[in-house]
GROMACS .gro file of C-alpha atoms in nm:
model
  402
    1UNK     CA    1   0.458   1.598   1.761
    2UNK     CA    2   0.461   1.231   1.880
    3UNK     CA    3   0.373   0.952   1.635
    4UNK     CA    4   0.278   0.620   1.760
    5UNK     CA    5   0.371   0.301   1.582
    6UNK     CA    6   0.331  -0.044   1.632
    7UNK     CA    7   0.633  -0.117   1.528
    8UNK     CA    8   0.983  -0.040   1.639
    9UNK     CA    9   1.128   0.205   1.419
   10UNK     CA   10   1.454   0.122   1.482
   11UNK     CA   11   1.748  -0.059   1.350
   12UNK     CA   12   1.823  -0.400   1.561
   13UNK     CA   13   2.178  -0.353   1.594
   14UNK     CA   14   2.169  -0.002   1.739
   15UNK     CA   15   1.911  -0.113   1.943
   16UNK     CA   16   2.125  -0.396   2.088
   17UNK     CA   17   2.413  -0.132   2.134
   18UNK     CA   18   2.184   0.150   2.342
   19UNK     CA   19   2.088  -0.176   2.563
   20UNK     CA   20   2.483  -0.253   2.584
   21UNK     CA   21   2.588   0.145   2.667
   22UNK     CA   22   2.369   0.122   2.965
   23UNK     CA   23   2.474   0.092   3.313
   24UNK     CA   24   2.537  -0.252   3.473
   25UNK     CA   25   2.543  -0.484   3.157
   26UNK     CA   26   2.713  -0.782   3.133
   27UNK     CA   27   2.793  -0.629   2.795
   28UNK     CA   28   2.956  -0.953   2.638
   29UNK     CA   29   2.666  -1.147   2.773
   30UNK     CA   30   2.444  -0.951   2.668
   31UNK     CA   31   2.577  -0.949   2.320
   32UNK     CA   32   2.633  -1.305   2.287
   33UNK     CA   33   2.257  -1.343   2.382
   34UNK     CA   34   2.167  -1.100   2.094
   35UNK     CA   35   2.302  -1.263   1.873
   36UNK     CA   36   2.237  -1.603   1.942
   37UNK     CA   37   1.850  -1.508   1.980
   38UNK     CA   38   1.880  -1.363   1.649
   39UNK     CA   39   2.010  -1.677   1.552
   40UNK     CA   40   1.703  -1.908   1.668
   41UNK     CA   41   1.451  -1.735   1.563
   42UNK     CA   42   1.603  -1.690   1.182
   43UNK     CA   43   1.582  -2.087   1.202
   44UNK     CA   44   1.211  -2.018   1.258
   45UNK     CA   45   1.229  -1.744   1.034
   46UNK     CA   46   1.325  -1.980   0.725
   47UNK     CA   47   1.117  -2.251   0.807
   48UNK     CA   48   0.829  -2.077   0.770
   49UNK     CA   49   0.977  -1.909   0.444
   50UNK     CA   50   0.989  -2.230   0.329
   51UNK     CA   51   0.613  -2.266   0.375
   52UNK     CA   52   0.534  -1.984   0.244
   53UNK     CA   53   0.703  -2.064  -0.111
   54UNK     CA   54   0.532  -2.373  -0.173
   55UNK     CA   55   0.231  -2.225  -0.062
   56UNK     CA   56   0.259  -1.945  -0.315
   57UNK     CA   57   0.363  -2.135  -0.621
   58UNK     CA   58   0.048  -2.236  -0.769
   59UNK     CA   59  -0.098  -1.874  -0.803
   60UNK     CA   60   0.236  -1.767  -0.818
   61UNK     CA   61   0.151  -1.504  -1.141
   62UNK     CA   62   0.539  -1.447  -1.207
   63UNK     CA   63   0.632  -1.823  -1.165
   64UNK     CA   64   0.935  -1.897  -1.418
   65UNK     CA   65   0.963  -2.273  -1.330
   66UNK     CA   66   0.782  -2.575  -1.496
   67UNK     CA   67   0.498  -2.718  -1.282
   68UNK     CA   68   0.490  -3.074  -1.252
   69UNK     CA   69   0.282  -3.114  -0.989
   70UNK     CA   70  -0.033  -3.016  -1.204
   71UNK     CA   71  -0.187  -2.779  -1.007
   72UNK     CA   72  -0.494  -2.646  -1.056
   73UNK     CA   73  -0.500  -2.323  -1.012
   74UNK     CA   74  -0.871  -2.251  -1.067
   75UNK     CA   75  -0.940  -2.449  -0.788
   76UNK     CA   76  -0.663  -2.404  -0.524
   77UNK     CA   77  -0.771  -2.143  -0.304
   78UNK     CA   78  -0.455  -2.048  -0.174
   79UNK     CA   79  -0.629  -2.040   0.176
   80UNK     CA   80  -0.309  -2.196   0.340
   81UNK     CA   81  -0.057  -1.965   0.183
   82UNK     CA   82  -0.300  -1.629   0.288
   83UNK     CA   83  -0.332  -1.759   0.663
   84UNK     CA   84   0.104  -1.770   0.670
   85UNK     CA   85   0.079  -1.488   0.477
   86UNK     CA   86  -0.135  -1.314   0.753
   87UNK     CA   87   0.077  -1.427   1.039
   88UNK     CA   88   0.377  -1.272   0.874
   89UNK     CA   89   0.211  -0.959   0.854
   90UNK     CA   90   0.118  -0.948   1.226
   91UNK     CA   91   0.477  -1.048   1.282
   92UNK     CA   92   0.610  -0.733   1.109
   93UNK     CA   93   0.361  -0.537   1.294
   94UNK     CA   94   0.127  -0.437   0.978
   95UNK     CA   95  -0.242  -0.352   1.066
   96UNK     CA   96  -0.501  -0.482   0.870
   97UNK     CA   97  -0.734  -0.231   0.753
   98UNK     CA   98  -1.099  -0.323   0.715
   99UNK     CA   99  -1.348  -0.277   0.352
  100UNK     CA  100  -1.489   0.043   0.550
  101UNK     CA  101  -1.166   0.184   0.638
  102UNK     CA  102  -1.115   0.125   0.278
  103UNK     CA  103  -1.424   0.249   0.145
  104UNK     CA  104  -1.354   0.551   0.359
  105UNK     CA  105  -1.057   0.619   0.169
  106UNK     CA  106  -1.221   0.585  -0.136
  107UNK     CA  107  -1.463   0.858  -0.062
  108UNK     CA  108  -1.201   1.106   0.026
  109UNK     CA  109  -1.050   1.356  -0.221
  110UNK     CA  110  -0.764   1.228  -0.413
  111UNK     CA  111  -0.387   1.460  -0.294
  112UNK     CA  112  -0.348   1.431  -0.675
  113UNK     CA  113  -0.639   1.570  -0.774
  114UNK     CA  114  -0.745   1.260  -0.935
  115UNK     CA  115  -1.039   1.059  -0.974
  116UNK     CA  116  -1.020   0.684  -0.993
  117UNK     CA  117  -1.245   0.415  -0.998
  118UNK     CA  118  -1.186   0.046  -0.937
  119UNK     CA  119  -1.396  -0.275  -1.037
  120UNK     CA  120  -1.367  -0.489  -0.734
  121UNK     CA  121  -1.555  -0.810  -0.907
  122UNK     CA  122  -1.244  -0.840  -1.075
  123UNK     CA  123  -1.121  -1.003  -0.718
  124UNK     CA  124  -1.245  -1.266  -0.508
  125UNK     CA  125  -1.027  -1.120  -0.257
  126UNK     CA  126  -0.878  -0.843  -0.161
  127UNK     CA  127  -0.638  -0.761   0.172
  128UNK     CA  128  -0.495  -0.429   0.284
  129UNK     CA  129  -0.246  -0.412   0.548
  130UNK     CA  130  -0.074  -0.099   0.688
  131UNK     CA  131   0.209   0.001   0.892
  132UNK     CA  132   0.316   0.308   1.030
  133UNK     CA  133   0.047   0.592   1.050
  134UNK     CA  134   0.085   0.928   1.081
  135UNK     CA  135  -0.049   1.271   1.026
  136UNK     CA  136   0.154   1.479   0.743
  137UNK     CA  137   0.080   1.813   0.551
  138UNK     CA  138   0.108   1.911   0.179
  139UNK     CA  139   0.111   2.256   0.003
  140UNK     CA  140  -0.118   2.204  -0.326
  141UNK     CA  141  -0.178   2.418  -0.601
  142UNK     CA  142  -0.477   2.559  -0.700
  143UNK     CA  143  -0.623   2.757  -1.000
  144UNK     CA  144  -0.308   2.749  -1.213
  145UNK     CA  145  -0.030   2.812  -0.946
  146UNK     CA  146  -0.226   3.094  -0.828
  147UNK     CA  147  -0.386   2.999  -0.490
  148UNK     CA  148  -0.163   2.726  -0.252
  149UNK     CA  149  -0.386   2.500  -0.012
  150UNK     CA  150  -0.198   2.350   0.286
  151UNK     CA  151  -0.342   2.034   0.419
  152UNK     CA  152  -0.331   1.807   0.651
  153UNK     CA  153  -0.396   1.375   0.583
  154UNK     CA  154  -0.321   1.092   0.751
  155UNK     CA  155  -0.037   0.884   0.549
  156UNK     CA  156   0.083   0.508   0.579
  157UNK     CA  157   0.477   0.424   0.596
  158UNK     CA  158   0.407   0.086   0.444
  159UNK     CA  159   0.075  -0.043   0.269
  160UNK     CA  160   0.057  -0.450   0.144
  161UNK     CA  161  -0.192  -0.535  -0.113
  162UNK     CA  162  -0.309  -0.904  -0.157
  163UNK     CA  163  -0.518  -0.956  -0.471
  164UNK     CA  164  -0.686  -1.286  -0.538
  165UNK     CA  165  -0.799  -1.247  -0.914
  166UNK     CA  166  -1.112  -1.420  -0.992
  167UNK     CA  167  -1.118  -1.731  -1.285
  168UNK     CA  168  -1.094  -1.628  -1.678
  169UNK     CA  169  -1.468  -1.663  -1.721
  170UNK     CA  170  -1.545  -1.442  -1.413
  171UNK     CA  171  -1.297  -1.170  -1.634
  172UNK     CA  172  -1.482  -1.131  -1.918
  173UNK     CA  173  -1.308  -0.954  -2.170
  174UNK     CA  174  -1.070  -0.755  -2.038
  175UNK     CA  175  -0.777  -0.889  -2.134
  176UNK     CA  176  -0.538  -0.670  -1.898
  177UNK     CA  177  -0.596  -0.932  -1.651
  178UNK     CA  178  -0.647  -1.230  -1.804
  179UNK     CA  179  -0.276  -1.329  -1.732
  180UNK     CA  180  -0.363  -1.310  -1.367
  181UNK     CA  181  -0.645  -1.507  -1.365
  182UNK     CA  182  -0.684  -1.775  -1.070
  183UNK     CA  183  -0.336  -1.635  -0.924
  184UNK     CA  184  -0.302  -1.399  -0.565
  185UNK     CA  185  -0.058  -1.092  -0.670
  186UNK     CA  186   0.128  -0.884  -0.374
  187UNK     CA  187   0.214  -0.515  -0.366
  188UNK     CA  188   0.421  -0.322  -0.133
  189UNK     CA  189   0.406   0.053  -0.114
  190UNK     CA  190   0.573   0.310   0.070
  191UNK     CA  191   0.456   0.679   0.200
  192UNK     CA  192   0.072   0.645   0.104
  193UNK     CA  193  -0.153   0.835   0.140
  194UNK     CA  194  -0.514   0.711   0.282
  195UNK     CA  195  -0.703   0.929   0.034
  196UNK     CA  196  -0.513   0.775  -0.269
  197UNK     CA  197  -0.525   0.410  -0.137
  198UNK     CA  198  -0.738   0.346  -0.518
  199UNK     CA  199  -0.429   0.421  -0.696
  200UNK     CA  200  -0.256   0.119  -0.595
  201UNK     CA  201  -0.493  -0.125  -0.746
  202UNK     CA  202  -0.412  -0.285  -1.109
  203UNK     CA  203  -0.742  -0.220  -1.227
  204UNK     CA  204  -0.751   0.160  -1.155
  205UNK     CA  205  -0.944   0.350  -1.431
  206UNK     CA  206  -0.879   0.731  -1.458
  207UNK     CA  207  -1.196   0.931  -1.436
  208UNK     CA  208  -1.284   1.331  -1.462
  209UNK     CA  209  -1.394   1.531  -1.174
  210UNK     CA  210  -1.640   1.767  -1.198
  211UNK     CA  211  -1.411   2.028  -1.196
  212UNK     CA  212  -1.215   1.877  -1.508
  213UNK     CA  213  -1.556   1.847  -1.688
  214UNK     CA  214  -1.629   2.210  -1.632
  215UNK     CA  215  -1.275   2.328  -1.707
  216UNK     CA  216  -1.306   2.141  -2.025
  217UNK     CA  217  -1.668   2.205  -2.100
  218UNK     CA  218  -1.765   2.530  -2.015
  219UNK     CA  219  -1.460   2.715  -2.251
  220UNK     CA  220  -1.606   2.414  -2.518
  221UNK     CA  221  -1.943   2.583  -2.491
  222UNK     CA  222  -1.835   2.908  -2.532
  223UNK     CA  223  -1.580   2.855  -2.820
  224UNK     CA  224  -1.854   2.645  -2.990
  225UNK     CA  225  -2.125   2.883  -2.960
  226UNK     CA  226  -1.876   3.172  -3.129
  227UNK     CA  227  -1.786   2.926  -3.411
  228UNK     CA  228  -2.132   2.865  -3.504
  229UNK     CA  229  -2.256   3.215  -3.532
  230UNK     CA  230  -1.941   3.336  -3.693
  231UNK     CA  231  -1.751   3.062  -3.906
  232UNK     CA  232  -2.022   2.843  -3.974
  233UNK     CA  233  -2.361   3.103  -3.997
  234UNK     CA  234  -2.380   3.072  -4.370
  235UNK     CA  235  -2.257   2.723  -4.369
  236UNK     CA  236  -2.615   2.653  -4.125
  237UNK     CA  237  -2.828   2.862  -4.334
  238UNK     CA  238  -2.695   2.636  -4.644
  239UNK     CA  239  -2.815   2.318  -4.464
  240UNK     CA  240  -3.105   2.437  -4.301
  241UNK     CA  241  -3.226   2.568  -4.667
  242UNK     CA  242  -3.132   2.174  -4.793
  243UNK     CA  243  -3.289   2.027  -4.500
  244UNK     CA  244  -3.601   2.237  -4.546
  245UNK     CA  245  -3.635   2.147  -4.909
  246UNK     CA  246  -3.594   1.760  -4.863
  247UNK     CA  247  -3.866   1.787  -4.575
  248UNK     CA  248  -4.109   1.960  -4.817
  249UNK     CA  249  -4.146   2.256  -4.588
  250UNK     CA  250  -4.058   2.435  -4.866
  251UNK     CA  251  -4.075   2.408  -5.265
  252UNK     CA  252  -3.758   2.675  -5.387
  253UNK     CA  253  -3.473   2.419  -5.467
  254UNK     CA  254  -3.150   2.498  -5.313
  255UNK     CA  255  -2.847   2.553  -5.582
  256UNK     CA  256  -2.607   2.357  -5.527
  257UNK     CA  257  -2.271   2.531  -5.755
  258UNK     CA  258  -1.921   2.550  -5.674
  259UNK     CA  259  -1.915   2.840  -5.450
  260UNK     CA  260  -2.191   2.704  -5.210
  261UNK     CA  261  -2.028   2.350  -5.253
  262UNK     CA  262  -1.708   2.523  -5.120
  263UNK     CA  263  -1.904   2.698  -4.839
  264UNK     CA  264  -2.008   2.376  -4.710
  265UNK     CA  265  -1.700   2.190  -4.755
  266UNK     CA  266  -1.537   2.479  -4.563
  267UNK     CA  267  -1.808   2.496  -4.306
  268UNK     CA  268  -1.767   2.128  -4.233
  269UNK     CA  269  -1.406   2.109  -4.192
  270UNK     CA  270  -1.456   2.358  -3.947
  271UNK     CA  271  -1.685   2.169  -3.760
  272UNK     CA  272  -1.475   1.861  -3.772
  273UNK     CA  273  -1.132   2.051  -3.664
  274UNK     CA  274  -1.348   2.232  -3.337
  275UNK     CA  275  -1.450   1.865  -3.233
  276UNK     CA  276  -1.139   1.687  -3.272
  277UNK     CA  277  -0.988   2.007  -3.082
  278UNK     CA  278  -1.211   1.943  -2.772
  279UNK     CA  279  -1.172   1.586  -2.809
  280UNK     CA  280  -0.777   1.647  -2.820
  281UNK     CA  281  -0.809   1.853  -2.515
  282UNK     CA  282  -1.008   1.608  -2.303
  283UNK     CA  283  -0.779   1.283  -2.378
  284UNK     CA  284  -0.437   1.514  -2.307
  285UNK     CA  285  -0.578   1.581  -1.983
  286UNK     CA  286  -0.627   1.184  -1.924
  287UNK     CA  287  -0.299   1.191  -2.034
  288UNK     CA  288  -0.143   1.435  -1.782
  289UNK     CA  289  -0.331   1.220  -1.464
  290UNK     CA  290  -0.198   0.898  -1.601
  291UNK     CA  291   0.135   1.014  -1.605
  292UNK     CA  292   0.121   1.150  -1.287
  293UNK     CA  293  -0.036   0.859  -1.148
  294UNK     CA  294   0.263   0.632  -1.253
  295UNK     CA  295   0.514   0.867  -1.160
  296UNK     CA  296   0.377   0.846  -0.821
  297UNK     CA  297   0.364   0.481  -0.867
  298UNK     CA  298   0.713   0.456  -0.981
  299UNK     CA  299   0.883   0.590  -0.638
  300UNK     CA  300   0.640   0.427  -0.396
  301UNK     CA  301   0.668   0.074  -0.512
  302UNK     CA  302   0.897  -0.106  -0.346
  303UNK     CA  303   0.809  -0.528  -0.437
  304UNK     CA  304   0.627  -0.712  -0.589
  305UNK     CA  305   0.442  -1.120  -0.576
  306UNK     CA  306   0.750  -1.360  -0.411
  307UNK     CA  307   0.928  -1.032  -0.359
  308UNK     CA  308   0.730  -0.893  -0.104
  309UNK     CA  309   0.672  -1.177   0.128
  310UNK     CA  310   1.066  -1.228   0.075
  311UNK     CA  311   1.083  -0.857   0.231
  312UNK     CA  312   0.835  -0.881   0.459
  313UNK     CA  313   0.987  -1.233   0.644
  314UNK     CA  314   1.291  -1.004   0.658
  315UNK     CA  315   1.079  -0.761   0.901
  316UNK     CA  316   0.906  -0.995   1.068
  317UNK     CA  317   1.189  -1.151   1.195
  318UNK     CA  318   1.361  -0.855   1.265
  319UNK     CA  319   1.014  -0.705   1.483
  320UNK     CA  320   1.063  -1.064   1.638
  321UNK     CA  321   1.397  -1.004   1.752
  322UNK     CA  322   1.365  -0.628   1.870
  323UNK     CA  323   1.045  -0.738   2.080
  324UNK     CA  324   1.205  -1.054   2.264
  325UNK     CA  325   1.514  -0.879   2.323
  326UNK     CA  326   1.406  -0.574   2.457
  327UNK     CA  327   1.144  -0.771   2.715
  328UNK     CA  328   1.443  -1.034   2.807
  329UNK     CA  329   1.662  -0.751   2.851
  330UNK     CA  330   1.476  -0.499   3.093
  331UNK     CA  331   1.362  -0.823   3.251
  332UNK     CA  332   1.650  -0.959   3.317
  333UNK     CA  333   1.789  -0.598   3.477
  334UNK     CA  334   1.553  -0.642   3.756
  335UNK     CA  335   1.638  -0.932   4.016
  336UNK     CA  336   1.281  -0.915   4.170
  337UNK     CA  337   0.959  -1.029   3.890
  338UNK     CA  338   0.777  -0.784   3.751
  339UNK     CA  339   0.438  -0.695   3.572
  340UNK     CA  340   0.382  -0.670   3.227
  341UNK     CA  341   0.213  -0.321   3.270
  342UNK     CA  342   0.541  -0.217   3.459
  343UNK     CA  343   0.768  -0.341   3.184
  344UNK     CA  344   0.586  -0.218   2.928
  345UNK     CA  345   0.607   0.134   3.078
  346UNK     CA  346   0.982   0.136   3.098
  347UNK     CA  347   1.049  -0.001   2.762
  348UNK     CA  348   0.817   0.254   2.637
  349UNK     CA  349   0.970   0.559   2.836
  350UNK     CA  350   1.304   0.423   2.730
  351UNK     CA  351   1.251   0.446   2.383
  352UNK     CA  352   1.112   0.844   2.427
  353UNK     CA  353   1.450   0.883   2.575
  354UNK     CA  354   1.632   0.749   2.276
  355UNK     CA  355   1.410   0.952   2.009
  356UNK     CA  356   1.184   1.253   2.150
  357UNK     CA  357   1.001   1.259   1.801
  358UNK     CA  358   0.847   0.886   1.785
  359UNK     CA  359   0.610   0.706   2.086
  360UNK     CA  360   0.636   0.304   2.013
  361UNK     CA  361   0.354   0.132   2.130
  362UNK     CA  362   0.529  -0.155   2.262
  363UNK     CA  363   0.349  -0.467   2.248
  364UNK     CA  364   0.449  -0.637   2.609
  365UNK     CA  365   0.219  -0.969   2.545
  366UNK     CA  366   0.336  -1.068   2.240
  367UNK     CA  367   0.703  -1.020   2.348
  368UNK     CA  368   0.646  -1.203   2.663
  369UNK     CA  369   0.458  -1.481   2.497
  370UNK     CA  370   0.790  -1.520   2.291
  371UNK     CA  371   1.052  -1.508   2.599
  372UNK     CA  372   0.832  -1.791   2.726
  373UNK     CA  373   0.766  -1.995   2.450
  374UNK     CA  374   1.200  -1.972   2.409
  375UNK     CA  375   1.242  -2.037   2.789
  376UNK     CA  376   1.388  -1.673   2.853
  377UNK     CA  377   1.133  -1.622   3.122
  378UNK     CA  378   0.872  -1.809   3.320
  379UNK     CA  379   0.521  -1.631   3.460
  380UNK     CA  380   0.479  -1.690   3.812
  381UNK     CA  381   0.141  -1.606   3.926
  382UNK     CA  382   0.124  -1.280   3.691
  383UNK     CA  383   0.450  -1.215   3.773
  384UNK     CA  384   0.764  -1.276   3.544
  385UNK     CA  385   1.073  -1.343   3.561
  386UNK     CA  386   1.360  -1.392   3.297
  387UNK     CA  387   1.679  -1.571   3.256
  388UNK     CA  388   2.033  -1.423   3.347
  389UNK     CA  389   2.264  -1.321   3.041
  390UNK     CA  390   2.457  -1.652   3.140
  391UNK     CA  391   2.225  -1.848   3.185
  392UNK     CA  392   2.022  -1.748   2.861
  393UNK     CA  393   2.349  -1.741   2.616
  394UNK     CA  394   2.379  -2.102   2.703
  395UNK     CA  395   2.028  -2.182   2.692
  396UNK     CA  396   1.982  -1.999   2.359
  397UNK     CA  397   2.288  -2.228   2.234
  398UNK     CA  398   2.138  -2.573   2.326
  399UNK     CA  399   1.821  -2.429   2.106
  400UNK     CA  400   2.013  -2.335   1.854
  401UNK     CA  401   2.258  -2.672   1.816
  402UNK     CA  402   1.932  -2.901   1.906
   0.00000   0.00000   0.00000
């Protein structure tokens, strides 16, 4: 089955060497211009990793370094840093998803039959970006092992999460986030599914389903109605006879010696040990989701805060380079101009060629926008039309050393 990305899922240097293995290529050219693109746009690459770091640093929540600048991080909005932020984002080719794409996912059942809730006016903000979406099935089990459900969800390679915590006094008590107050926290997740997008918020709480309330409370019921007319009858008659005689419904004293003192003790031990048993069973099945909530935490994380927009330049630079290179290159092949809608159909039936299992969506504007904004190509009259591998290597140098 075909799965359509917007990205280019593949690595830049074995892209650069399919383009070389193909007939008439100036194959030193060619890879001289590779790398000397890849060159130019890491300048760009750094200066706006540059931004991005002293835009982050005041709601920075792992900063380690003294702040003498006095920031006040109440009242910096971090707008600047979340529009780079953003732009990055596009760059890598991750897809914003929307409050009802998120509410959406919120609604559906949980693939680890789990039931979380999450406080959003804990945020001020809240982003979710994906990347890479595709259809995938799962064998669950059901009724103790017994019965196996296959099913089929839609799943995201990569997800971003951009938190903006609200101030301390917006918090309230709970302290678990107190230490984030004011300050934007980033996540990056791999292999997520839509239905369990909850569990990658900080302030998940673990709730029962309805399920786990009957699986819990109907064998309570039953065990508590069979303790109460067997272990604890004369225990009840004991009371009731107390309680009867203290209300005045009746005037025959109740007498009170060791034996009956026993019975009651005995009785109400009982009691207590059947509630703290339920009570027992209940929190180890909390127990039992929260672990297997952060064991599924523990192998999709992949960054965190500084970390993540430290990976993510990585990508966007990289989706920068595969996009320009790939236009320029199949541009360049042709010595008449051609339309975008043409180009984009060869790059895109090139790539089925390479890989039968993945369709890239190739986006044709952005990558020309690039070739022209480098001077790799020109647009005449809808048309374009791209630099030769000798004249681009020398072009790309004079951008590079200016």
């Amino acid at each position: 089955m075909l799965q359509s990305h917007h990205f280019i899922p593949l690595n830049s240097q074995d892209l650069v060497n399919a383009c070389l293995q193909r007939e008439n290529a100036d194959k030193p050219s060619v890879a001289l211009v590779a790398q000397r693109l890849r060159a130019v746009l890491h300048q760009e690459a750094y200066r706006t990793q540059t931004e991005l770091i002293e835009a982050y640093t005041p709601i920075d929540p792992d900063l380690d370094t003294v702040n003498i600048a006095h920031h006040n991080t109440a009242s910096f909005d971090g707008g600047h840093f979340k529009m780079l932020f953003e732009k990055v984002l596009k760059q890598a080719n991750f897809i914003r998803l929307s409050r009802h794409d998120l509410q959406a996912a919120l609604k559906e059942s949980s693939l680890f039959n789990i039931r979380l809730d999450i406080n959003f006016d804990d945020f001020d903000d809240v982003l979710l970006y994906c990347r890479g979406v595709n259809q995938k099935t799962e064998t669950l089990t059901q009724w103790f092992g017994l019965r196996k459900k296959v099913i089929s969800f839609t799943n995201y390679d990569r997800v971003v999460l951009y938190l903006r915590f609200k101030t301390v006094n917006s918090l309230g008590d709970n302290t678990q986030l107190l230490g984030r107050s004011g300050r934007t926290m980033l996540k990056l997740f791999r292999n997520v599914p839509k239905a369990d997008l909850e569990m990658l918020f900080p302030n998940t709480r673990i709730g029962m389903r309805t399920i786990d309330k009957l699986l819990i409370g109907v064998p309570a019921l039953v065990s508590g109605v069979v303790v109460l007319t067997t272990k604890l009858g004369a225990t009840l008659v004991l009371l009731g006879g107390l309680l009867g005689f203290w209300l005045g419904l009746h005037h025959k004293p109740v007498e009170l010696n060791v034996a009956t003192l026993l019975a009651l003790g005995a009785g109400l031990g009982t009691l207590a040990g059947y509630c703290w048993k339920q009570f027992s069973t209940f929190k180890n099945r909390k127990l039992r989701f929260a672990q297997a909530l952060t064991q599924n935490l523990y192998f999709k994380s992949l960054d965190n805060n500084a970390g993540v927009f430290y990976r993510l330049m990585a990508d966007a630079e990289d989706e920068e380079f595969k996009e320009a290179f790939l236009a320029w290159y199949f541009l360049q092949q042709r010595a008449t101009p051609m339309e975008p809608s043409e180009l984009d159909y060869e790059i895109e039936q090139w790539f089925i060629t390479l890989n039968a299992n993945v369709k890239t969506d190739f986006e044709i504007d952005d990558a020309l926008n690039k070739l022209e904004r480098l001077g790799l190509a020109k647009n005449q009259n809808g048309l374009w039309l791209a630099l030769s591998a000798k004249e681009a290597k020398a072009h790309l140098l004079n951008l590079y050393c200016g």
